[in-house]
Every structure is written in C-alpha cells, then in structure tokens.
Amino acid sequence: MNGDAVRIPLRDASVDGVISVEAAFHFSSRAEFFREARRVLRPGGVLTMSDVPAQRRPRTPAELLAGISQLRVWGLKPSAAASADRIARAVRDAGFVEVRMRLVGDRVIQPALRWARRALEDARGVPSAQIAGARFFLNRVELLWRNGLIEYLLLRAEVPARRTA
Ligand SMILES: C[S@@+](CC[C@H](N)C(=O)[O-])C[C@H]1O[C@@H](n2cnc3c(N)ncnc32)[C@H](O)[C@@H]1O
C-alpha cells in the first residue's frame, strides 16, 4: 500500500507499530506525521523511527553553505532542520508517552563517511568531474558532522495503553 505519511490511508487504532526509517525529514510536517501515527496506532502501539536532526543553527559562512547545500541536494525545506529535542517534543505533543531517544551518529554517520571516503579513493574509471563533485558533497557533510550540526536519532515512543480499571 502506498500513501502519504501525513495522511496515512488506514483506520484509527488499526495497527500495532509504525516504523519510519530516514524519511521524516522529507514529510511536509513531522508534527502531522506524529499525529497520524498516533491516530492509526492502537493503545499500547509503538512508533519507532530514525531521523537526522539538525542540532544547532550554522554559525559560520562555511557551516551555512554546507547546511544550505544539503537541503538543496536532498530537496528539503528549511523547516526539515529540527533538533532531536524538538522532534521528541513534537512526538509528546502528538500524545505519545515513554518517549526514548538515542543519538548514534558516531555509529552511523561516522562510519558511513569513512566508507564513502574510501570508496572515492578506490574509484577507477570514473570521470574526474564526478569524483570532484562527490568529494565536495562529502566534505560538506563531514563539516556538518564534525562541527556538531547533524546527528543520527533513534526514537521510540508508545501510545498510552487502554486503562483496565
Ligand atoms: C532517504 S529514503 C529512506 C528509504 C527507506 N526508509 C530505506 O531505509 O531504504 C526516504 C524515503 O521517504 C519516502 N517519503 C518521502 N516523502 C514521503 C511521504 N510524504 N510519505 C511517505 N513516504 C515518504 C520516500 O519515498 C523514500 O523512500
């Protein structure tokens, strides 16, 4: 089944789990997605997601350029840039409880950058303009990671269970 995450084509309280992997920054509104996830989940249902939060605003021209270039490359709106705390607040505001989150960029972003750097070094028969473009892109992401602007978020939250008494 296909559908928009901010208008999920499912009945109220009809599923046990909602999983979103590296996608919420594409949705027109994270808050709307969390409200939809809350709506379709049964009492006690679980939302699990990974996301790439923007932990702070750029402070230098280089950071600003890197941030803007990433938004452009991925076709994202500036409003997609939200900190992990803000994302967690939106999850709570949608009615979820037991919101737990972990920042694991050192286990996800860092190795991915290392892998991409090595792949570029080993690339054979690729036009030099493509290598230069990829290196430019990689350098921007590396700056955002190294300077603490981006992270990798794992989040889990629950719909309150129905009261039995
Ligand atoms: C970076 S990809 C991640 C893909 C997938 N989660 C994975 O792990 O392979 C982002 C995904 O978000 C999906 N997406 C973007 N906007 C969406 C929306 N409004 N509703 C549902 N999915 C959306 C895209 O189709 C794409 O598959």
XYZ file of C-alpha atoms and ligand atoms in Angstrom:
192
model
C 0.000 0.000 0.000
C 1.257 3.479 -0.845
C 0.338 6.701 0.890
C 1.460 9.973 2.336
C 2.868 9.711 5.856
C 0.924 12.818 6.878
C -2.357 11.283 5.578
C -1.961 7.581 6.275
C -4.669 5.593 4.455
C -5.501 3.437 7.482
C -8.333 3.395 10.010
C -7.983 4.833 13.507
C -6.328 2.491 16.030
C -5.746 -0.221 13.424
C -2.016 -1.070 13.682
C 0.426 -2.140 16.416
C 3.516 -0.415 15.073
C 4.664 2.449 12.864
C 8.265 2.420 11.596
C 9.874 5.357 9.820
C 13.483 4.982 8.646
C 15.399 8.059 7.479
C 12.276 9.575 5.961
C 10.602 12.058 8.350
C 12.752 14.958 7.124
C 11.027 14.509 3.728
C 7.480 14.757 5.100
C 5.639 18.067 4.710
C 5.359 18.186 8.517
C 6.849 15.937 11.213
C 4.152 17.109 13.646
C 1.422 15.986 11.206
C 3.146 12.623 10.759
C 3.286 12.078 14.534
C -0.430 12.947 14.838
C -1.211 10.461 12.036
C 0.976 7.777 13.609
C -0.818 8.364 16.932
C -4.199 8.118 15.187
C -3.568 4.797 13.390
C -1.814 3.104 16.326
C -3.756 1.028 18.817
C -3.475 1.686 22.564
C -0.019 0.428 23.557
C 1.172 0.695 19.920
C 4.755 1.685 19.227
C 6.304 4.322 16.987
C 9.934 3.605 16.064
C 11.934 5.923 13.895
C 15.331 7.071 12.785
C 15.911 10.657 11.719
C 18.711 13.128 11.042
C 18.255 16.056 13.419
C 19.940 19.436 12.995
C 21.268 20.034 16.494
C 22.084 23.708 16.079
C 21.986 26.544 13.566
C 25.051 27.321 11.394
C 27.413 29.901 12.929
C 29.927 30.437 10.130
C 29.639 31.011 6.361
C 31.160 27.542 5.768
C 28.540 25.911 8.013
C 25.759 27.907 6.372
C 26.945 26.880 2.883
C 27.184 23.246 3.964
C 23.697 23.348 5.514
C 22.060 25.018 2.520
C 23.800 22.707 0.046
C 22.485 19.641 1.921
C 18.926 20.986 1.962
C 19.190 21.659 -1.791
C 20.753 18.297 -2.654
C 18.053 16.380 -0.778
C 15.232 18.730 -1.852
C 14.346 19.610 1.752
C 12.585 22.642 3.174
C 14.468 24.648 5.849
C 11.739 23.558 8.303
C 13.059 19.986 7.938
C 16.002 21.066 10.103
C 14.885 20.324 13.678
C 16.848 19.328 16.766
C 16.365 15.955 18.457
C 14.780 17.688 21.462
C 12.309 19.487 19.219
C 11.435 16.245 17.420
C 10.887 14.482 20.766
C 8.682 17.383 21.954
C 6.543 17.066 18.807
C 6.187 13.327 19.493
C 4.980 14.064 23.053
C 2.664 16.830 21.793
C 1.034 14.276 19.474
C 0.055 12.235 22.547
C 2.838 9.661 22.793
C 4.347 8.600 26.111
C 7.540 6.804 27.167
C 9.473 8.752 24.518
C 13.021 7.415 24.421
C 15.769 8.603 22.143
C 19.429 7.921 21.434
C 21.902 9.879 19.353
C 24.100 7.396 17.493
C 25.857 9.462 14.811
C 29.211 8.031 15.890
C 27.909 4.561 14.929
C 26.065 5.608 11.750
C 27.258 8.875 10.199
C 30.943 8.494 11.052
C 31.389 5.000 9.551
C 29.253 5.960 6.525
C 31.534 8.929 5.847
C 34.621 6.744 6.271
C 33.179 4.178 3.846
C 32.273 6.840 1.261
C 35.720 8.454 1.536
C 37.410 5.084 0.921
C 35.060 4.287 -1.997
C 36.009 7.596 -3.606
C 39.718 6.901 -3.163
C 39.309 3.454 -4.744
C 37.069 4.619 -7.616
C 38.521 3.664 -11.012
C 37.334 4.805 -14.433
C 35.048 7.490 -13.005
C 35.203 10.923 -14.675
C 37.271 13.317 -12.554
C 34.426 15.885 -12.525
C 32.163 13.310 -10.859
C 34.827 12.479 -8.282
C 35.325 16.195 -7.557
C 31.562 16.700 -7.169
C 31.248 13.731 -4.831
C 34.239 14.939 -2.797
C 32.678 18.419 -2.490
C 29.425 16.868 -1.284
C 31.226 14.604 1.176
C 33.296 17.480 2.583
C 30.110 19.467 3.300
C 28.507 16.528 5.162
C 31.753 15.895 7.060
C 31.866 19.518 8.196
C 28.261 19.358 9.441
C 29.025 16.162 11.361
C 32.433 17.218 12.744
C 31.089 20.594 13.909
C 28.122 19.004 15.669
C 25.340 20.328 13.438
C 23.904 16.967 12.433
C 23.282 13.777 14.366
C 21.547 10.441 13.862
C 18.498 9.910 16.058
C 16.825 6.686 17.126
C 13.464 7.291 18.779
C 10.834 5.023 20.291
C 7.513 6.114 21.751
C 4.256 4.485 22.818
C 0.573 5.236 22.644
C -0.810 5.101 26.202
C -2.274 1.666 26.939
C -6.029 1.499 27.483
C -6.954 1.664 31.159
C -8.339 -1.603 32.529
C -9.895 -0.319 35.777
C 16.047 8.510 2.409
S 14.758 7.482 1.842
C 14.727 6.218 3.071
C 14.187 4.993 2.466
C 13.910 3.804 3.385
N 13.436 4.175 4.680
C 15.109 2.929 3.496
O 15.592 2.707 4.596
O 15.553 2.423 2.476
C 13.332 8.461 2.181
C 12.025 7.755 1.880
O 10.945 8.604 2.308
C 9.856 8.402 1.440
N 8.941 9.547 1.548
C 9.188 10.834 1.238
N 8.107 11.603 1.469
C 7.135 10.771 1.949
C 5.788 10.965 2.384
N 5.234 12.169 2.393
N 5.109 9.884 2.816
C 5.667 8.653 2.830
N 6.945 8.407 2.447
C 7.668 9.452 2.005
C 10.499 8.264 0.074
O 9.671 7.565 -0.795
C 11.784 7.481 0.408
O 11.549 6.108 0.262
